[in-house]
Amino acid sequence: DRLIVLGVSGEQAEPFWLAVRGNLDRLADAVNWWRILREGPQEKPQFSDDDRDFLRQAFDLLPEEPWTATIWKDWTGKIREATGRKGKALFMPLRTALTGLPSGPELADLLPLMGREGTLARRP
């Protein structure tokens, strides 16, 4: 009910709460994460040329919907195979492109909430 007051409602309310609750200092912080999911990063992230090229390739590999619960693992596996990147070199540019922040909730939980269209809207 408190999420509804903050503007978070619908069928995504529960999965959203489960995704972000461990990253909140106070309930009002949920509004920021809801905005990021709905609108993307507040400021357009800046990337090196190498990371920008990597991200373009990564977004080209984003699977079509419908997605399953393993979409994050499936997508990053394809990216790893295609680019050879792993660990921070793979995950940090993706996190920054998707959320605009260096840390936060698990992207495996956020990606399904963004959907394919919302994810592609974050393409650099």
Backbone atoms as SQL, in Angstrom:
CREATE TABLE atoms (id INTEGER PRIMARY KEY, chain TEXT, resi INTEGER, resn TEXT, atom TEXT, x REAL, y REAL, z REAL);
INSERT INTO atoms VALUES
  (1, 'A', 1, 'ASP', 'N', 0.818, -1.202, 0.000),
  (2, 'A', 1, 'ASP', 'CA', 0.000, 0.000, 0.000),
  (3, 'A', 1, 'ASP', 'C', 0.863, 1.267, 0.000),
  (4, 'A', 2, 'ARG', 'N', 2.000, 1.196, 0.720),
  (5, 'A', 2, 'ARG', 'CA', 2.861, 2.376, 0.756),
  (6, 'A', 2, 'ARG', 'C', 3.486, 2.651, -0.604),
  (7, 'A', 3, 'LEU', 'N', 3.728, 1.601, -1.387),
  (8, 'A', 3, 'LEU', 'CA', 4.271, 1.796, -2.731),
  (9, 'A', 3, 'LEU', 'C', 3.264, 2.509, -3.625),
  (10, 'A', 4, 'ILE', 'N', 1.986, 2.201, -3.466),
  (11, 'A', 4, 'ILE', 'CA', 0.946, 2.850, -4.266),
  (12, 'A', 4, 'ILE', 'C', 0.957, 4.354, -4.012),
  (13, 'A', 5, 'VAL', 'N', 1.125, 4.743, -2.757),
  (14, 'A', 5, 'VAL', 'CA', 1.195, 6.159, -2.399),
  (15, 'A', 5, 'VAL', 'C', 2.378, 6.825, -3.108),
  (16, 'A', 6, 'LEU', 'N', 3.456, 6.071, -3.309),
  (17, 'A', 6, 'LEU', 'CA', 4.644, 6.606, -3.975),
  (18, 'A', 6, 'LEU', 'C', 4.536, 6.550, -5.495),
  (19, 'A', 7, 'GLY', 'N', 3.440, 6.003, -6.002),
  (20, 'A', 7, 'GLY', 'CA', 3.241, 5.942, -7.440),
  (21, 'A', 7, 'GLY', 'C', 3.648, 4.632, -8.076),
  (22, 'A', 8, 'VAL', 'N', 3.955, 3.641, -7.259),
  (23, 'A', 8, 'VAL', 'CA', 4.352, 2.323, -7.759),
  (24, 'A', 8, 'VAL', 'C', 3.162, 1.393, -7.603),
  (25, 'A', 9, 'SER', 'N', 2.594, 0.959, -8.709),
  (26, 'A', 9, 'SER', 'CA', 1.429, 0.090, -8.622),
  (27, 'A', 9, 'SER', 'C', 1.386, -0.848, -9.812),
  (28, 'A', 10, 'GLY', 'N', 0.356, -1.664, -9.851),
  (29, 'A', 10, 'GLY', 'CA', 0.177, -2.595, -10.956),
  (30, 'A', 10, 'GLY', 'C', 0.867, -3.917, -10.707),
  (31, 'A', 11, 'GLU', 'N', 0.908, -4.721, -11.746),
  (32, 'A', 11, 'GLU', 'CA', 1.461, -6.073, -11.613),
  (33, 'A', 11, 'GLU', 'C', 2.963, -6.073, -11.367),
  (34, 'A', 12, 'GLN', 'N', 3.626, -4.958, -11.617),
  (35, 'A', 12, 'GLN', 'CA', 5.065, -4.896, -11.387),
  (36, 'A', 12, 'GLN', 'C', 5.424, -4.474, -9.968),
  (37, 'A', 13, 'ALA', 'N', 4.453, -4.077, -9.170),
  (38, 'A', 13, 'ALA', 'CA', 4.739, -3.564, -7.829),
  (39, 'A', 13, 'ALA', 'C', 5.476, -4.586, -6.970),
  (40, 'A', 14, 'GLU', 'N', 4.979, -5.816, -6.906),
  (41, 'A', 14, 'GLU', 'CA', 5.629, -6.810, -6.049),
  (42, 'A', 14, 'GLU', 'C', 7.022, -7.185, -6.555),
  (43, 'A', 15, 'PRO', 'N', 7.198, -7.531, -7.858),
  (44, 'A', 15, 'PRO', 'CA', 8.557, -7.841, -8.306),
  (45, 'A', 15, 'PRO', 'C', 9.500, -6.645, -8.165),
  (46, 'A', 16, 'PHE', 'N', 8.975, -5.444, -8.337),
  (47, 'A', 16, 'PHE', 'CA', 9.795, -4.246, -8.143),
  (48, 'A', 16, 'PHE', 'C', 10.268, -4.164, -6.698),
  (49, 'A', 17, 'TRP', 'N', 9.357, -4.308, -5.764),
  (50, 'A', 17, 'TRP', 'CA', 9.709, -4.237, -4.350),
  (51, 'A', 17, 'TRP', 'C', 10.748, -5.298, -3.993),
  (52, 'A', 18, 'LEU', 'N', 10.543, -6.513, -4.460),
  (53, 'A', 18, 'LEU', 'CA', 11.488, -7.589, -4.166),
  (54, 'A', 18, 'LEU', 'C', 12.863, -7.287, -4.752),
  (55, 'A', 19, 'ALA', 'N', 12.909, -6.607, -5.883),
  (56, 'A', 19, 'ALA', 'CA', 14.181, -6.279, -6.529),
  (57, 'A', 19, 'ALA', 'C', 14.936, -5.174, -5.800),
  (58, 'A', 20, 'VAL', 'N', 14.229, -4.155, -5.321),
  (59, 'A', 20, 'VAL', 'CA', 14.921, -2.967, -4.801),
  (60, 'A', 20, 'VAL', 'C', 15.012, -2.876, -3.282),
  (61, 'A', 21, 'ARG', 'N', 14.239, -3.632, -2.561),
  (62, 'A', 21, 'ARG', 'CA', 14.142, -3.422, -1.106),
  (63, 'A', 21, 'ARG', 'C', 15.480, -3.494, -0.386),
  (64, 'A', 22, 'GLY', 'N', 16.394, -4.326, -0.846),
  (65, 'A', 22, 'GLY', 'CA', 17.705, -4.429, -0.202),
  (66, 'A', 22, 'GLY', 'C', 18.623, -3.260, -0.500),
  (67, 'A', 23, 'ASN', 'N', 18.210, -2.367, -1.379),
  (68, 'A', 23, 'ASN', 'CA', 19.032, -1.222, -1.771),
  (69, 'A', 23, 'ASN', 'C', 18.433, 0.109, -1.327),
  (70, 'A', 24, 'LEU', 'N', 17.495, 0.048, -0.406),
  (71, 'A', 24, 'LEU', 'CA', 16.826, 1.257, 0.056),
  (72, 'A', 24, 'LEU', 'C', 17.262, 1.605, 1.467),
  (73, 'A', 25, 'ASP', 'N', 17.579, 2.885, 1.682),
  (74, 'A', 25, 'ASP', 'CA', 17.823, 3.367, 3.040),
  (75, 'A', 25, 'ASP', 'C', 16.505, 3.780, 3.680),
  (76, 'A', 26, 'ARG', 'N', 15.586, 4.236, 2.837),
  (77, 'A', 26, 'ARG', 'CA', 14.249, 4.610, 3.304),
  (78, 'A', 26, 'ARG', 'C', 13.269, 4.319, 2.180),
  (79, 'A', 27, 'LEU', 'N', 12.033, 4.170, 2.505),
  (80, 'A', 27, 'LEU', 'CA', 11.015, 3.797, 1.523),
  (81, 'A', 27, 'LEU', 'C', 10.955, 4.780, 0.354),
  (82, 'A', 28, 'ALA', 'N', 11.152, 6.055, 0.635),
  (83, 'A', 28, 'ALA', 'CA', 11.078, 7.063, -0.426),
  (84, 'A', 28, 'ALA', 'C', 12.128, 6.827, -1.510),
  (85, 'A', 29, 'ASP', 'N', 13.220, 6.127, -1.187),
  (86, 'A', 29, 'ASP', 'CA', 14.242, 5.816, -2.197),
  (87, 'A', 29, 'ASP', 'C', 13.677, 4.932, -3.303),
  (88, 'A', 30, 'ALA', 'N', 12.593, 4.231, -3.006),
  (89, 'A', 30, 'ALA', 'CA', 11.971, 3.377, -4.022),
  (90, 'A', 30, 'ALA', 'C', 11.495, 4.205, -5.212),
  (91, 'A', 31, 'VAL', 'N', 11.105, 5.445, -4.966),
  (92, 'A', 31, 'VAL', 'CA', 10.641, 6.319, -6.043),
  (93, 'A', 31, 'VAL', 'C', 11.752, 6.530, -7.066),
  (94, 'A', 32, 'ASN', 'N', 12.986, 6.713, -6.585),
  (95, 'A', 32, 'ASN', 'CA', 14.112, 6.911, -7.503),
  (96, 'A', 32, 'ASN', 'C', 14.317, 5.691, -8.389),
  (97, 'A', 33, 'TRP', 'N', 14.244, 4.503, -7.800),
  (98, 'A', 33, 'TRP', 'CA', 14.419, 3.288, -8.598),
  (99, 'A', 33, 'TRP', 'C', 13.256, 3.088, -9.560),
  (100, 'A', 34, 'TRP', 'N', 12.053, 3.436, -9.149),
  (101, 'A', 34, 'TRP', 'CA', 10.898, 3.325, -10.039),
  (102, 'A', 34, 'TRP', 'C', 11.082, 4.262, -11.238),
  (103, 'A', 35, 'ARG', 'N', 11.559, 5.472, -10.970),
  (104, 'A', 35, 'ARG', 'CA', 11.812, 6.427, -12.047),
  (105, 'A', 35, 'ARG', 'C', 12.886, 5.902, -13.000),
  (106, 'A', 36, 'ILE', 'N', 13.961, 5.341, -12.459),
  (107, 'A', 36, 'ILE', 'CA', 15.018, 4.777, -13.302),
  (108, 'A', 36, 'ILE', 'C', 14.452, 3.677, -14.193),
  (109, 'A', 37, 'LEU', 'N', 13.624, 2.818, -13.629),
  (110, 'A', 37, 'LEU', 'CA', 13.036, 1.737, -14.428),
  (111, 'A', 37, 'LEU', 'C', 12.096, 2.268, -15.502),
  (112, 'A', 38, 'ARG', 'N', 11.343, 3.288, -15.193),
  (113, 'A', 38, 'ARG', 'CA', 10.358, 3.822, -16.139),
  (114, 'A', 38, 'ARG', 'C', 10.988, 4.753, -17.178),
  (115, 'A', 39, 'GLU', 'N', 11.964, 5.571, -16.737),
  (116, 'A', 39, 'GLU', 'CA', 12.482, 6.638, -17.599),
  (117, 'A', 39, 'GLU', 'C', 13.942, 6.483, -17.995),
  (118, 'A', 40, 'GLY', 'N', 14.661, 5.608, -17.325),
  (119, 'A', 40, 'GLY', 'CA', 16.090, 5.467, -17.601),
  (120, 'A', 40, 'GLY', 'C', 16.917, 6.359, -16.693),
  (121, 'A', 41, 'PRO', 'N', 18.229, 6.361, -16.908),
  (122, 'A', 41, 'PRO', 'CA', 19.114, 7.177, -16.069),
  (123, 'A', 41, 'PRO', 'C', 18.742, 8.657, -16.129),
  (124, 'A', 42, 'GLN', 'N', 18.919, 9.333, -14.991),
  (125, 'A', 42, 'GLN', 'CA', 18.584, 10.750, -14.903),
  (126, 'A', 42, 'GLN', 'C', 19.466, 11.569, -15.848),
  (127, 'A', 43, 'GLU', 'N', 20.751, 11.242, -15.893),
  (128, 'A', 43, 'GLU', 'CA', 21.679, 11.899, -16.802),
  (129, 'A', 43, 'GLU', 'C', 22.237, 10.850, -17.746),
  (130, 'A', 44, 'LYS', 'N', 22.460, 11.234, -18.981),
  (131, 'A', 44, 'LYS', 'CA', 22.983, 10.293, -19.966),
  (132, 'A', 44, 'LYS', 'C', 24.405, 9.895, -19.566),
  (133, 'A', 45, 'PRO', 'N', 24.636, 8.587, -19.347),
  (134, 'A', 45, 'PRO', 'CA', 25.975, 8.141, -18.950),
  (135, 'A', 45, 'PRO', 'C', 27.002, 8.385, -20.059),
  (136, 'A', 46, 'GLN', 'N', 28.232, 8.630, -19.642),
  (137, 'A', 46, 'GLN', 'CA', 29.346, 8.815, -20.570),
  (138, 'A', 46, 'GLN', 'C', 30.193, 7.547, -20.582),
  (139, 'A', 47, 'PHE', 'N', 30.644, 7.155, -21.772),
  (140, 'A', 47, 'PHE', 'CA', 31.434, 5.937, -21.917),
  (141, 'A', 47, 'PHE', 'C', 32.661, 6.197, -22.773),
  (142, 'A', 48, 'SER', 'N', 33.691, 5.400, -22.535),
  (143, 'A', 48, 'SER', 'CA', 34.854, 5.426, -23.420),
  (144, 'A', 48, 'SER', 'C', 34.416, 4.893, -24.783),
  (145, 'A', 49, 'ASP', 'N', 35.205, 5.153, -25.802),
  (146, 'A', 49, 'ASP', 'CA', 34.879, 4.631, -27.135),
  (147, 'A', 49, 'ASP', 'C', 34.792, 3.112, -27.112),
  (148, 'A', 50, 'ASP', 'N', 35.701, 2.477, -26.376),
  (149, 'A', 50, 'ASP', 'CA', 35.723, 1.019, -26.289),
  (150, 'A', 50, 'ASP', 'C', 34.445, 0.488, -25.641),
  (151, 'A', 51, 'ASP', 'N', 34.039, 1.113, -24.526),
  (152, 'A', 51, 'ASP', 'CA', 32.809, 0.681, -23.851),
  (153, 'A', 51, 'ASP', 'C', 31.578, 0.978, -24.706),
  (154, 'A', 52, 'ARG', 'N', 31.575, 2.089, -25.409),
  (155, 'A', 52, 'ARG', 'CA', 30.436, 2.423, -26.275),
  (156, 'A', 52, 'ARG', 'C', 30.288, 1.370, -27.375),
  (157, 'A', 53, 'ASP', 'N', 31.411, 0.978, -27.983),
  (158, 'A', 53, 'ASP', 'CA', 31.372, -0.071, -29.009),
  (159, 'A', 53, 'ASP', 'C', 30.885, -1.390, -28.420),
  (160, 'A', 54, 'PHE', 'N', 31.385, -1.706, -27.219),
  (161, 'A', 54, 'PHE', 'CA', 30.955, -2.918, -26.518),
  (162, 'A', 54, 'PHE', 'C', 29.444, -2.890, -26.277),
  (163, 'A', 55, 'LEU', 'N', 28.938, -1.765, -25.794),
  (164, 'A', 55, 'LEU', 'CA', 27.512, -1.660, -25.485),
  (165, 'A', 55, 'LEU', 'C', 26.648, -1.753, -26.733),
  (166, 'A', 56, 'ARG', 'N', 27.098, -1.175, -27.814),
  (167, 'A', 56, 'ARG', 'CA', 26.333, -1.296, -29.064),
  (168, 'A', 56, 'ARG', 'C', 26.219, -2.758, -29.470),
  (169, 'A', 57, 'GLN', 'N', 27.324, -3.472, -29.349),
  (170, 'A', 57, 'GLN', 'CA', 27.310, -4.899, -29.679),
  (171, 'A', 57, 'GLN', 'C', 26.403, -5.651, -28.706),
  (172, 'A', 58, 'ALA', 'N', 26.496, -5.313, -27.426),
  (173, 'A', 58, 'ALA', 'CA', 25.680, -5.979, -26.404),
  (174, 'A', 58, 'ALA', 'C', 24.190, -5.765, -26.670),
  (175, 'A', 59, 'PHE', 'N', 23.794, -4.537, -26.963),
  (176, 'A', 59, 'PHE', 'CA', 22.380, -4.256, -27.203),
  (177, 'A', 59, 'PHE', 'C', 21.886, -4.928, -28.480),
  (178, 'A', 60, 'ASP', 'N', 22.774, -5.120, -29.445),
  (179, 'A', 60, 'ASP', 'CA', 22.400, -5.870, -30.659),
  (180, 'A', 60, 'ASP', 'C', 22.059, -7.321, -30.334),
  (181, 'A', 61, 'LEU', 'N', 22.612, -7.834, -29.243),
  (182, 'A', 61, 'LEU', 'CA', 22.416, -9.230, -28.850),
  (183, 'A', 61, 'LEU', 'C', 21.226, -9.433, -27.909),
  (184, 'A', 62, 'LEU', 'N', 20.537, -8.357, -27.547),
  (185, 'A', 62, 'LEU', 'CA', 19.402, -8.476, -26.625),
  (186, 'A', 62, 'LEU', 'C', 18.321, -9.350, -27.252),
  (187, 'A', 63, 'PRO', 'N', 17.954, -10.448, -26.581),
  (188, 'A', 63, 'PRO', 'CA', 16.941, -11.355, -27.140),
  (189, 'A', 63, 'PRO', 'C', 15.573, -10.687, -27.296),
  (190, 'A', 64, 'GLU', 'N', 14.820, -11.212, -28.223),
  (191, 'A', 64, 'GLU', 'CA', 13.436, -10.780, -28.414),
  (192, 'A', 64, 'GLU', 'C', 12.605, -11.257, -27.221),
  (193, 'A', 65, 'GLU', 'N', 11.487, -10.599, -26.984),
  (194, 'A', 65, 'GLU', 'CA', 10.544, -11.078, -25.980),
  (195, 'A', 65, 'GLU', 'C', 9.670, -12.152, -26.621),
  (196, 'A', 66, 'PRO', 'N', 9.012, -12.992, -25.878),
  (197, 'A', 66, 'PRO', 'CA', 8.891, -12.976, -24.418),
  (198, 'A', 66, 'PRO', 'C', 10.170, -13.478, -23.746),
  (199, 'A', 67, 'TRP', 'N', 10.428, -12.902, -22.582),
  (200, 'A', 67, 'TRP', 'CA', 11.599, -13.255, -21.799),
  (201, 'A', 67, 'TRP', 'C', 11.218, -14.233, -20.702),
  (202, 'A', 68, 'THR', 'N', 12.191, -15.026, -20.310),
  (203, 'A', 68, 'THR', 'CA', 12.018, -15.917, -19.164),
  (204, 'A', 68, 'THR', 'C', 12.764, -15.323, -17.974),
  (205, 'A', 69, 'ALA', 'N', 12.704, -16.000, -16.851),
  (206, 'A', 69, 'ALA', 'CA', 13.385, -15.536, -15.643),
  (207, 'A', 69, 'ALA', 'C', 14.904, -15.539, -15.802),
  (208, 'A', 70, 'THR', 'N', 15.398, -16.199, -16.837),
  (209, 'A', 70, 'THR', 'CA', 16.849, -16.281, -17.034),
  (210, 'A', 70, 'THR', 'C', 17.359, -15.294, -18.084),
  (211, 'A', 71, 'ILE', 'N', 16.583, -14.265, -18.407),
  (212, 'A', 71, 'ILE', 'CA', 16.962, -13.341, -19.476),
  (213, 'A', 71, 'ILE', 'C', 18.327, -12.704, -19.228),
  (214, 'A', 72, 'TRP', 'N', 18.610, -12.280, -18.012),
  (215, 'A', 72, 'TRP', 'CA', 19.893, -11.631, -17.725),
  (216, 'A', 72, 'TRP', 'C', 21.044, -12.602, -17.977),
  (217, 'A', 73, 'LYS', 'N', 20.928, -13.799, -17.469),
  (218, 'A', 73, 'LYS', 'CA', 21.972, -14.813, -17.663),
  (219, 'A', 73, 'LYS', 'C', 22.116, -15.157, -19.149),
  (220, 'A', 74, 'ASP', 'N', 20.997, -15.303, -19.832),
  (221, 'A', 74, 'ASP', 'CA', 21.029, -15.624, -21.264),
  (222, 'A', 74, 'ASP', 'C', 21.708, -14.511, -22.058),
  (223, 'A', 75, 'TRP', 'N', 21.314, -13.274, -21.782),
  (224, 'A', 75, 'TRP', 'CA', 21.858, -12.131, -22.527),
  (225, 'A', 75, 'TRP', 'C', 23.346, -11.955, -22.255),
  (226, 'A', 76, 'THR', 'N', 23.730, -11.974, -20.978),
  (227, 'A', 76, 'THR', 'CA', 25.145, -11.761, -20.668),
  (228, 'A', 76, 'THR', 'C', 26.004, -12.926, -21.157),
  (229, 'A', 77, 'GLY', 'N', 25.442, -14.117, -21.225),
  (230, 'A', 77, 'GLY', 'CA', 26.173, -15.249, -21.801),
  (231, 'A', 77, 'GLY', 'C', 26.465, -15.024, -23.272),
  (232, 'A', 78, 'LYS', 'N', 25.476, -14.521, -24.000),
  (233, 'A', 78, 'LYS', 'CA', 25.676, -14.207, -25.422),
  (234, 'A', 78, 'LYS', 'C', 26.713, -13.098, -25.586),
  (235, 'A', 79, 'ILE', 'N', 26.634, -12.097, -24.726),
  (236, 'A', 79, 'ILE', 'CA', 27.582, -10.983, -24.794),
  (237, 'A', 79, 'ILE', 'C', 28.997, -11.488, -24.522),
  (238, 'A', 80, 'ARG', 'N', 29.145, -12.309, -23.489),
  (239, 'A', 80, 'ARG', 'CA', 30.456, -12.862, -23.123),
  (240, 'A', 80, 'ARG', 'C', 31.053, -13.629, -24.301),
  (241, 'A', 81, 'GLU', 'N', 30.247, -14.473, -24.928),
  (242, 'A', 81, 'GLU', 'CA', 30.722, -15.260, -26.071),
  (243, 'A', 81, 'GLU', 'C', 31.141, -14.367, -27.233),
  (244, 'A', 82, 'ALA', 'N', 30.361, -13.339, -27.509),
  (245, 'A', 82, 'ALA', 'CA', 30.617, -12.483, -28.670),
  (246, 'A', 82, 'ALA', 'C', 31.779, -11.514, -28.465),
  (247, 'A', 83, 'THR', 'N', 31.966, -11.055, -27.218),
  (248, 'A', 83, 'THR', 'CA', 32.953, -9.998, -26.972),
  (249, 'A', 83, 'THR', 'C', 34.195, -10.466, -26.232),
  (250, 'A', 84, 'GLY', 'N', 34.092, -11.588, -25.531),
  (251, 'A', 84, 'GLY', 'CA', 35.206, -12.045, -24.709),
  (252, 'A', 84, 'GLY', 'C', 35.300, -11.320, -23.379),
  (253, 'A', 85, 'ARG', 'N', 34.438, -10.361, -23.142),
  (254, 'A', 85, 'ARG', 'CA', 34.467, -9.640, -21.862),
  (255, 'A', 85, 'ARG', 'C', 33.821, -10.492, -20.780),
  (256, 'A', 86, 'LYS', 'N', 34.325, -10.298, -19.563),
  (257, 'A', 86, 'LYS', 'CA', 33.736, -10.973, -18.413),
  (258, 'A', 86, 'LYS', 'C', 33.958, -10.118, -17.179),
  (259, 'A', 87, 'GLY', 'N', 33.325, -10.502, -16.095),
  (260, 'A', 87, 'GLY', 'CA', 33.482, -9.778, -14.840),
  (261, 'A', 87, 'GLY', 'C', 33.083, -8.314, -14.958),
  (262, 'A', 88, 'LYS', 'N', 33.845, -7.456, -14.253),
  (263, 'A', 88, 'LYS', 'CA', 33.531, -6.025, -14.233),
  (264, 'A', 88, 'LYS', 'C', 33.525, -5.405, -15.623),
  (265, 'A', 89, 'ALA', 'N', 34.407, -5.863, -16.490),
  (266, 'A', 89, 'ALA', 'CA', 34.491, -5.295, -17.844),
  (267, 'A', 89, 'ALA', 'C', 33.198, -5.525, -18.618),
  (268, 'A', 90, 'LEU', 'N', 32.481, -6.582, -18.279),
  (269, 'A', 90, 'LEU', 'CA', 31.198, -6.874, -18.918),
  (270, 'A', 90, 'LEU', 'C', 30.053, -6.181, -18.173),
  (271, 'A', 91, 'PHE', 'N', 30.034, -6.330, -16.856),
  (272, 'A', 91, 'PHE', 'CA', 28.868, -5.910, -16.078),
  (273, 'A', 91, 'PHE', 'C', 28.785, -4.408, -15.798),
  (274, 'A', 92, 'MET', 'N', 29.918, -3.749, -15.544),
  (275, 'A', 92, 'MET', 'CA', 29.851, -2.332, -15.176),
  (276, 'A', 92, 'MET', 'C', 29.319, -1.437, -16.297),
  (277, 'A', 93, 'PRO', 'N', 29.781, -1.598, -17.542),
  (278, 'A', 93, 'PRO', 'CA', 29.187, -0.765, -18.597),
  (279, 'A', 93, 'PRO', 'C', 27.684, -1.037, -18.768),
  (280, 'A', 94, 'LEU', 'N', 27.283, -2.295, -18.633),
  (281, 'A', 94, 'LEU', 'CA', 25.857, -2.620, -18.744),
  (282, 'A', 94, 'LEU', 'C', 25.066, -1.959, -17.622),
  (283, 'A', 95, 'ARG', 'N', 25.567, -2.070, -16.386),
  (284, 'A', 95, 'ARG', 'CA', 24.870, -1.461, -15.247),
  (285, 'A', 95, 'ARG', 'C', 24.749, 0.044, -15.440),
  (286, 'A', 96, 'THR', 'N', 25.834, 0.664, -15.865),
  (287, 'A', 96, 'THR', 'CA', 25.818, 2.113, -16.055),
  (288, 'A', 96, 'THR', 'C', 24.851, 2.511, -17.162),
  (289, 'A', 97, 'ALA', 'N', 24.848, 1.765, -18.257),
  (290, 'A', 97, 'ALA', 'CA', 23.935, 2.076, -19.362),
  (291, 'A', 97, 'ALA', 'C', 22.478, 1.897, -18.942),
  (292, 'A', 98, 'LEU', 'N', 22.201, 0.858, -18.170),
  (293, 'A', 98, 'LEU', 'CA', 20.819, 0.539, -17.811),
  (294, 'A', 98, 'LEU', 'C', 20.267, 1.401, -16.684),
  (295, 'A', 99, 'THR', 'N', 21.125, 1.745, -15.698),
  (296, 'A', 99, 'THR', 'CA', 20.625, 2.473, -14.529),
  (297, 'A', 99, 'THR', 'C', 21.254, 3.846, -14.337),
  (298, 'A', 100, 'GLY', 'N', 22.409, 4.076, -14.954),
  (299, 'A', 100, 'GLY', 'CA', 23.121, 5.331, -14.739),
  (300, 'A', 100, 'GLY', 'C', 23.898, 5.355, -13.445),
  (301, 'A', 101, 'LEU', 'N', 23.935, 4.231, -12.736),
  (302, 'A', 101, 'LEU', 'CA', 24.589, 4.166, -11.431),
  (303, 'A', 101, 'LEU', 'C', 25.583, 3.010, -11.374),
  (304, 'A', 102, 'PRO', 'N', 26.633, 3.156, -10.547),
  (305, 'A', 102, 'PRO', 'CA', 27.638, 2.100, -10.456),
  (306, 'A', 102, 'PRO', 'C', 27.231, 0.915, -9.582),
  (307, 'A', 103, 'SER', 'N', 26.144, 1.054, -8.851),
  (308, 'A', 103, 'SER', 'CA', 25.688, -0.044, -7.992),
  (309, 'A', 103, 'SER', 'C', 24.177, 0.042, -7.859),
  (310, 'A', 104, 'GLY', 'N', 23.607, -1.025, -7.307),
  (311, 'A', 104, 'GLY', 'CA', 22.166, -1.043, -7.120),
  (312, 'A', 104, 'GLY', 'C', 21.638, -2.457, -7.108),
  (313, 'A', 105, 'PRO', 'N', 20.336, -2.598, -7.287),
  (314, 'A', 105, 'PRO', 'CA', 19.713, -3.921, -7.287),
  (315, 'A', 105, 'PRO', 'C', 20.289, -4.814, -8.381),
  (316, 'A', 106, 'GLU', 'N', 20.096, -6.096, -8.204),
  (317, 'A', 106, 'GLU', 'CA', 20.563, -7.072, -9.189),
  (318, 'A', 106, 'GLU', 'C', 19.920, -6.789, -10.540),
  (319, 'A', 107, 'LEU', 'N', 20.753, -6.708, -11.561),
  (320, 'A', 107, 'LEU', 'CA', 20.228, -6.451, -12.899),
  (321, 'A', 107, 'LEU', 'C', 19.371, -7.607, -13.395),
  (322, 'A', 108, 'ALA', 'N', 19.613, -8.794, -12.887),
  (323, 'A', 108, 'ALA', 'CA', 18.774, -9.944, -13.247),
  (324, 'A', 108, 'ALA', 'C', 17.331, -9.709, -12.807),
  (325, 'A', 109, 'ASP', 'N', 17.139, -8.938, -11.740),
  (326, 'A', 109, 'ASP', 'CA', 15.797, -8.618, -11.254),
  (327, 'A', 109, 'ASP', 'C', 15.210, -7.390, -11.957),
  (328, 'A', 110, 'LEU', 'N', 16.071, -6.452, -12.338),
  (329, 'A', 110, 'LEU', 'CA', 15.590, -5.213, -12.953),
  (330, 'A', 110, 'LEU', 'C', 15.257, -5.369, -14.434),
  (331, 'A', 111, 'LEU', 'N', 16.047, -6.164, -15.151),
  (332, 'A', 111, 'LEU', 'CA', 15.870, -6.268, -16.600),
  (333, 'A', 111, 'LEU', 'C', 14.448, -6.668, -16.997),
  (334, 'A', 112, 'PRO', 'N', 13.848, -7.681, -16.357),
  (335, 'A', 112, 'PRO', 'CA', 12.468, -8.027, -16.729),
  (336, 'A', 112, 'PRO', 'C', 11.476, -6.889, -16.471),
  (337, 'A', 113, 'LEU', 'N', 11.760, -6.051, -15.486),
  (338, 'A', 113, 'LEU', 'CA', 10.879, -4.922, -15.193),
  (339, 'A', 113, 'LEU', 'C', 11.013, -3.823, -16.249),
  (340, 'A', 114, 'MET', 'N', 12.195, -3.708, -16.846),
  (341, 'A', 114, 'MET', 'CA', 12.415, -2.716, -17.908),
  (342, 'A', 114, 'MET', 'C', 11.773, -3.164, -19.213),
  (343, 'A', 115, 'GLY', 'N', 11.792, -4.468, -19.448),
  (344, 'A', 115, 'GLY', 'CA', 11.296, -4.989, -20.713),
  (345, 'A', 115, 'GLY', 'C', 12.266, -4.682, -21.846),
  (346, 'A', 116, 'ARG', 'N', 12.028, -5.292, -22.976),
  (347, 'A', 116, 'ARG', 'CA', 12.949, -5.134, -24.105),
  (348, 'A', 116, 'ARG', 'C', 12.959, -3.690, -24.614),
  (349, 'A', 117, 'GLU', 'N', 11.788, -3.110, -24.778),
  (350, 'A', 117, 'GLU', 'CA', 11.707, -1.736, -25.283),
  (351, 'A', 117, 'GLU', 'C', 12.407, -0.758, -24.345),
  (352, 'A', 118, 'GLY', 'N', 12.158, -0.895, -23.041),
  (353, 'A', 118, 'GLY', 'CA', 12.797, -0.024, -22.060),
  (354, 'A', 118, 'GLY', 'C', 14.299, -0.222, -22.004),
  (355, 'A', 119, 'THR', 'N', 14.730, -1.460, -22.191),
  (356, 'A', 119, 'THR', 'CA', 16.161, -1.750, -22.196),
  (357, 'A', 119, 'THR', 'C', 16.813, -1.124, -23.422),
  (358, 'A', 120, 'LEU', 'N', 16.217, -1.316, -24.585),
  (359, 'A', 120, 'LEU', 'CA', 16.785, -0.761, -25.818),
  (360, 'A', 120, 'LEU', 'C', 16.801, 0.769, -25.808),
  (361, 'A', 121, 'ALA', 'N', 15.891, 1.383, -25.070),
  (362, 'A', 121, 'ALA', 'CA', 15.864, 2.845, -24.972),
  (363, 'A', 121, 'ALA', 'C', 17.110, 3.383, -24.275),
  (364, 'A', 122, 'ARG', 'N', 17.835, 2.530, -23.577),
  (365, 'A', 122, 'ARG', 'CA', 19.039, 2.936, -22.852),
  (366, 'A', 122, 'ARG', 'C', 20.313, 2.718, -23.672),
  (367, 'A', 123, 'ARG', 'N', 20.148, 2.284, -24.890),
  (368, 'A', 123, 'ARG', 'CA', 21.292, 2.014, -25.768),
  (369, 'A', 123, 'ARG', 'C', 22.071, 3.308, -26.016),
  (370, 'A', 124, 'PRO', 'N', 23.401, 3.273, -25.795),
  (371, 'A', 124, 'PRO', 'CA', 24.191, 4.500, -26.042),
  (372, 'A', 124, 'PRO', 'C', 24.294, 4.820, -27.527);
